[in-house]
Amino acid sequence: MGNTFGHLFRVTTFGESHGPAVGAVIDGCPPLLSLEEQDLQKELDRRRPGQSSLTSQRREADRAEILSGVFEGRTLGTPIAVLVRNTDAKPQDYEEVRRAYRPSHADYTYQSKYGIRAWIGGGRASARETVGRVAAGAIAQKLLREHCGTQVLSYVTQVQSIKAKIDHRKIDRASVERTPIRCPDPQAAKEMIEQIDAARKDGDSLGGVVESVVRRVPPGLGEPVFDKLEADLAKALLSLPACKGFEIGSGFSGTLMTGSSHNDPFYSSDGRIHTRTNHSGGIQGGISNGETIIIRAAFKPTATILKEQETVDISGNPTTIKARGRHDPCVLPRAVPLVDAMVALVITDHFLLQSVTSHNGRGDKTYE
Amino acid sequence: MGNTFGHLFRVTTFGESHGPAVGAVIDGCPPLLSLEEQDLQKELDRRRPGQSSLTSQRREADRAEILSGVFEGRTLGTPIAVLVRNTDAKPQDYEEVRRAYRPSHADYTYQSKYGIRAWIGGGRASARETVGRVAAGAIAQKLLREHCGTQVLSYVTQVQSIKAKIDHRKIDRASVERTPIRCPDPQAAKEMIEQIDAARKDGDSLGGVVESVVRRVPPGLGEPVFDKLEADLAKALLSLPACKGFEIGSGFSGTLMTGSSHNDPFYSSDGRIHTRTNHSGGIQGGISNGETIIIRAAFKPTATILKEQETVDISGNPTTIKARGRHDPCVLPRAVPLVDAMVALVITDHFLLQSVTSHNGRGDKTYE
Amino acid sequence: MGNTFGHLFRVTTFGESHGPAVGAVIDGCPPLLSLEEQDLQKELDRRRPGQSSLTSQRREADRAEILSGVFEGRTLGTPIAVLVRNTDAKPQDYEEVRRAYRPSHADYTYQSKYGIRAWIGGGRASARETVGRVAAGAIAQKLLREHCGTQVLSYVTQVQSIKAKIDHRKIDRASVERTPIRCPDPQAAKEMIEQIDAARKDGDSLGGVVESVVRRVPPGLGEPVFDKLEADLAKALLSLPACKGFEIGSGFSGTLMTGSSHNDPFYSSDGRIHTRTNHSGGIQGGISNGETIIIRAAFKPTATILKEQETVDISGNPTTIKARGRHDPCVLPRAVPLVDAMVALVITDHFLLQSVTSHNGRGDKTYE
Amino acid sequence: MGNTFGHLFRVTTFGESHGPAVGAVIDGCPPLLSLEEQDLQKELDRRRPGQSSLTSQRREADRAEILSGVFEGRTLGTPIAVLVRNTDAKPQDYEEVRRAYRPSHADYTYQSKYGIRAWIGGGRASARETVGRVAAGAIAQKLLREHCGTQVLSYVTQVQSIKAKIDHRKIDRASVERTPIRCPDPQAAKEMIEQIDAARKDGDSLGGVVESVVRRVPPGLGEPVFDKLEADLAKALLSLPACKGFEIGSGFSGTLMTGSSHNDPFYSSDGRIHTRTNHSGGIQGGISNGETIIIRAAFKPTATILKEQETVDISGNPTTIKARGRHDPCVLPRAVPLVDAMVALVITDHFLLQSVTSHNGRGDKTYE
């Protein structure tokens, strides 16, 4: 249970980090979307390890194979199955994990829930599971681009205490990809990278914040009262490994304001209704209002560190553990494509939903 | 769409603020739970308006009637329908809302999505919808109490800039209910109340933070990879009116730590595995580890204020609007029972889920 | 669990036969549909007892109250809650049912599953539960009528050994309602009524077959491979009390044909593709082809009879039981509106689904 | 949409008949079940073509690869992905299908719904899709065997006009597999085979009926009012290609009986409650009563025949079509493992459901 995401654009991921393969089945993708493996590969390449000194040195080509749902270069409206083989598995790195629980990992909780765990490399709890999400997210992003011109753009705004200065209206995918940390503020990026390198040398790890904006969102996305757009976004991001917090618009800092300063005044321009400020973050009453959606996600420092730590073995006896193998000193740069993927999945899902639930369905068309 | 919450313990709410009634249907409640209307009333009384000068003066008895699912004082395992009639509706307070959109309310988004809106009192987008949630949450809290001794305890930790000092291990429902603001730190509570009264007199409103702890949680709750326990909690809270942020454990402040300081070391005691710290907030890899679950939700300042505000009318022409009628200068005190309800719904839902998905099922924690 | 039906047009029913009320919550009804209580009442009056000597003499006005989802005579796109109070309950008729299990009723299975049962009048297992379905079906039928001109028409084709001769292209709702048995073949209807009266006088009961046709069905309804249109229709009808069989098109008799005689040849006319025969029953590969949908449902003889029957008491000791109170000697006439309702729910649900899944969405409109 | 089946034991199938692969992802399989590829292969071998002159001569090894969810020979409680490569595809056989619609196939409905179709070999509508169902059903059957000793046994009872005489209490899997037609009545089997061979030589096809019994079913399976056990069984079977009808217990013939003869009297023996007759087919009020479940499914004659047939081309112009390639003159023998699979999926799903919804949960029938 729990391995499928979405109401109408439904993504089911499968795979353990050191099993034969990881992947996803995407059910609900509309027909006639032009799609090829390269569309998926672009996003998978942003996620895969070994991109820089900031990320794990595990060597995975992460080649995506589309097994179904595409015919002569276009989607059929049938399930799209995507397969990515695991190649660079090193079980020997995990002998210690077999006998003891890594602090703040899922080793203990999986063992206690399932009575068994794929102890090699974290199995299902490994970030490797997100390969399937990223493949699905690539399809969602293409769908949004072609069907409503909506764009999802995520980037790092904070690593530990270093905060970037970013005007989200002035950046694009290129300015995000310019640095290996995926922070469009070059000065902050430089400091973040230095801090991460220092942590890595120290065998330690860092956390931070990813911000995501969604531009050109059609008004009317979101299904109150429980499937509000921000509620599904919050679930999507909290389902990512290491995510500990979510904000939309003013978020926690909005609690310091008064209603009169927080409310977003409406005004009209070019025949559309806009808001002068956007403390709401593009969503009001659970439904998109057409303004840019702005959300943030907090990621804790990577649990895997090369320092000796206190823990217990599988029999509950005190022991210590020290990670070996290849790990990310900071998940932030690789978290960016994950956030892009999850946000795109939610927006796409609600784009399809509103074609049923809104009075004008797809593009201002009524039932009449 | 979007009016049902939960996987196995499924709650569907219905009702507009000024329609004939609000309520909920709860499907999936196990049989043989002793239940009477008074169990629901206790929680509804904590939610209803008019409790103090801090809350709306709308007078609603909010009497809950159980229409089905209970026979001779015990649940049947069939749907429990709960009905609460709306009595103190004052349409005349909303004439202005009919012609213009209130800033940071759902008037505009509902109109643009549905092509119609119950303009009297916010209709479905009114916090009055939460009556059904609270009734359902009361059943969930009783179920948790009787089936696994789990307790949900929520309280206000911040109003605008005033932060309370609270040791969550030392408080209980009584210390929360002691003040009308539902903050167990008496000194902070006093200042919060003064600040809210000042805002009310000024026709303005304030926001803040509610923290919620869940004690005696069985390990094994949560369904990775998408229905992780924290993901469903985040969705539950972000589905509440005015909620703009969610944190679990260390949350956003955890991003300032290093992995070596953030990781929670394991140790054994009284035959169980514990963690020395709890930055994880009681959940690791999406599954409860048996420690206390700690989460926080940010609530924005109430959108309804008695000051004149810039907006547009339903034809898009510039105008101003100034609320009349009865409103909460601060949602925090009434948000507490809502958070109790939503958290209880998620925990109960996952308690039922794990009886299927975990290797030992109801194991030691049977229903008898 | 199990009290909600539908993918996008979701109906949740609640209520026990002798509890305070029965009803339904309909979530997913599009906004701006004109709707009033009278629209529901018309169908409820076709379902309610006491219509003729053929049906139970229980006196229930079955007045429907709409609690939510409708504003100024039109649907809001929010949940529509419908309430029908139980008025003519006679617990004293069921004292025997308290101590023993009625053969071929749900008394034993409910007791063994839930450990409790509302022994008065069958509780949740009573046909009274279908009140909520009929109310929801009335909304679905209005939606179909107004949005795509689709019409559902059900009627009795067989009572015990009496088979009617009916050309479904030549009948309408009026010819069905002309006789209390709801069989549009007057001669067969006469014989059916006589046979039912004879069974009633004998304290016995009869079964039969209801046929349902759906006219002017848009091509493209149905979601292979599991939510095929016929699969959801089969589930819908088998979820009705006393239903033991389902057929579409040629059904069981089609097994006697050869492929060359069973296949439906395609031809073109007035710019549309038709089939010369319709052994497929209007659905091919799980998707409607635009021809009339034809299905049949078998209903067993009513389990409640006024004859002494062998059974066991709740302690498992041998005993006998003889029904008292008011019962239907034949469910067929009242089954007709139930079939109308369930078929309409399925068609409406898939009508909404295809607006997302088909390439031209609502009325030949693409994403562009 | 529509490619996932089940409430808790969820199966998602993917793949087109002539694409790279077909398969399934099974989410919700409990952990610690011993499982290897050979368990799946046994059932896949019963489904695959080329088993006898009665079935298509397409040569497919149908080798199942388990990609995830199994570790050291036991299930992890994570999704089990199964992959089967397509090897013996012969596109050239389908050139005609590219230009014209085959009568009573899904060519036209898929084209009209999706605006595109994988014209080679029927694509998603091909019976080849059922490979994933059979793999999933093999897991379900093993789970039932090990967790509650429940056995599903399906067999052919009718081919065209030839009806077998079978006492279902006296047969087993071996007696079903003894003949290539999978009919345990040797004399009837002989005649069926002759009739099918005659039809094949004539380029025609035949249909028939498959009966399925489920033995040692725990009482309490089924979730009224919509997810009744028979309702989910009906949906499961009607979702199979070529299925046109469903019956449980007395089915359509039960409509000829009176209530007094149809009701199943209760009696006690060896401390359990039984029924003297089983016209109910093992389910009462939507819940299993512990008796053997008996259902039947009607399968139409295979649509693909080697005779010239009237149809239209994709532009709607009149034309004729005559199948080439390799086809089944009768689907019945290969339908048997499909029915086994679908029935096992439903029973397993409800076995897991009742562990949540019934008062005694896994009670006596724990997973250990």
Tab-separated table of N, CA and C in Angstrom, chain A residues 32 147 362-363 365, chain C residues 358-368:
chain	number	residue	atom	x	y	z
A	32	LEU	N	-2.035	10.924	-27.227
A	32	LEU	CA	-1.570	11.834	-28.285
A	32	LEU	C	-0.497	12.812	-27.831
A	147	HIS	N	0.078	21.515	-22.838
A	147	HIS	CA	-1.372	21.684	-22.707
A	147	HIS	C	-1.791	23.011	-22.111
A	362	ARG	N	-12.157	21.924	-19.676
A	362	ARG	CA	-10.903	22.243	-20.353
A	362	ARG	C	-11.087	23.532	-21.135
A	363	GLY	N	-10.219	24.487	-20.831
A	363	GLY	CA	-10.164	25.726	-21.613
A	363	GLY	C	-11.521	26.328	-21.868
A	365	LYS	N	-14.623	25.701	-21.654
A	365	LYS	CA	-15.689	25.009	-22.380
A	365	LYS	C	-16.710	24.481	-21.388
C	358	SER	N	-10.620	10.706	-22.615
C	358	SER	CA	-10.723	10.592	-24.068
C	358	SER	C	-10.003	11.764	-24.728
C	359	HIS	N	-9.579	11.561	-25.955
C	359	HIS	CA	-8.741	12.579	-26.601
C	359	HIS	C	-9.529	13.857	-26.885
C	360	ASN	N	-10.836	13.740	-27.026
C	360	ASN	CA	-11.593	14.962	-27.341
C	360	ASN	C	-12.420	15.467	-26.165
C	361	GLY	N	-12.221	14.832	-25.015
C	361	GLY	CA	-12.833	15.328	-23.787
C	361	GLY	C	-14.311	15.590	-23.968
C	362	ARG	N	-14.793	16.642	-23.340
C	362	ARG	CA	-16.207	16.965	-23.427
C	362	ARG	C	-16.520	17.472	-24.829
C	363	GLY	N	-17.464	16.826	-25.451
C	363	GLY	CA	-17.954	17.298	-26.746
C	363	GLY	C	-16.858	17.714	-27.702
C	364	ASP	N	-16.092	16.735	-28.190
C	364	ASP	CA	-15.122	17.019	-29.256
C	364	ASP	C	-14.237	18.215	-28.991
C	365	LYS	N	-13.756	18.348	-27.793
C	365	LYS	CA	-12.841	19.447	-27.519
C	365	LYS	C	-11.492	18.881	-27.096
C	366	THR	N	-10.434	19.269	-27.779
C	366	THR	CA	-9.106	18.765	-27.432
C	366	THR	C	-8.450	19.709	-26.439
C	367	TYR	N	-7.250	19.354	-26.003
C	367	TYR	CA	-6.542	20.196	-25.038
C	367	TYR	C	-6.102	21.518	-25.652
C	368	GLU	N	-5.936	21.524	-26.972
C	368	GLU	CA	-5.364	22.751	-27.577
C	368	GLU	C	-6.282	23.960	-27.333
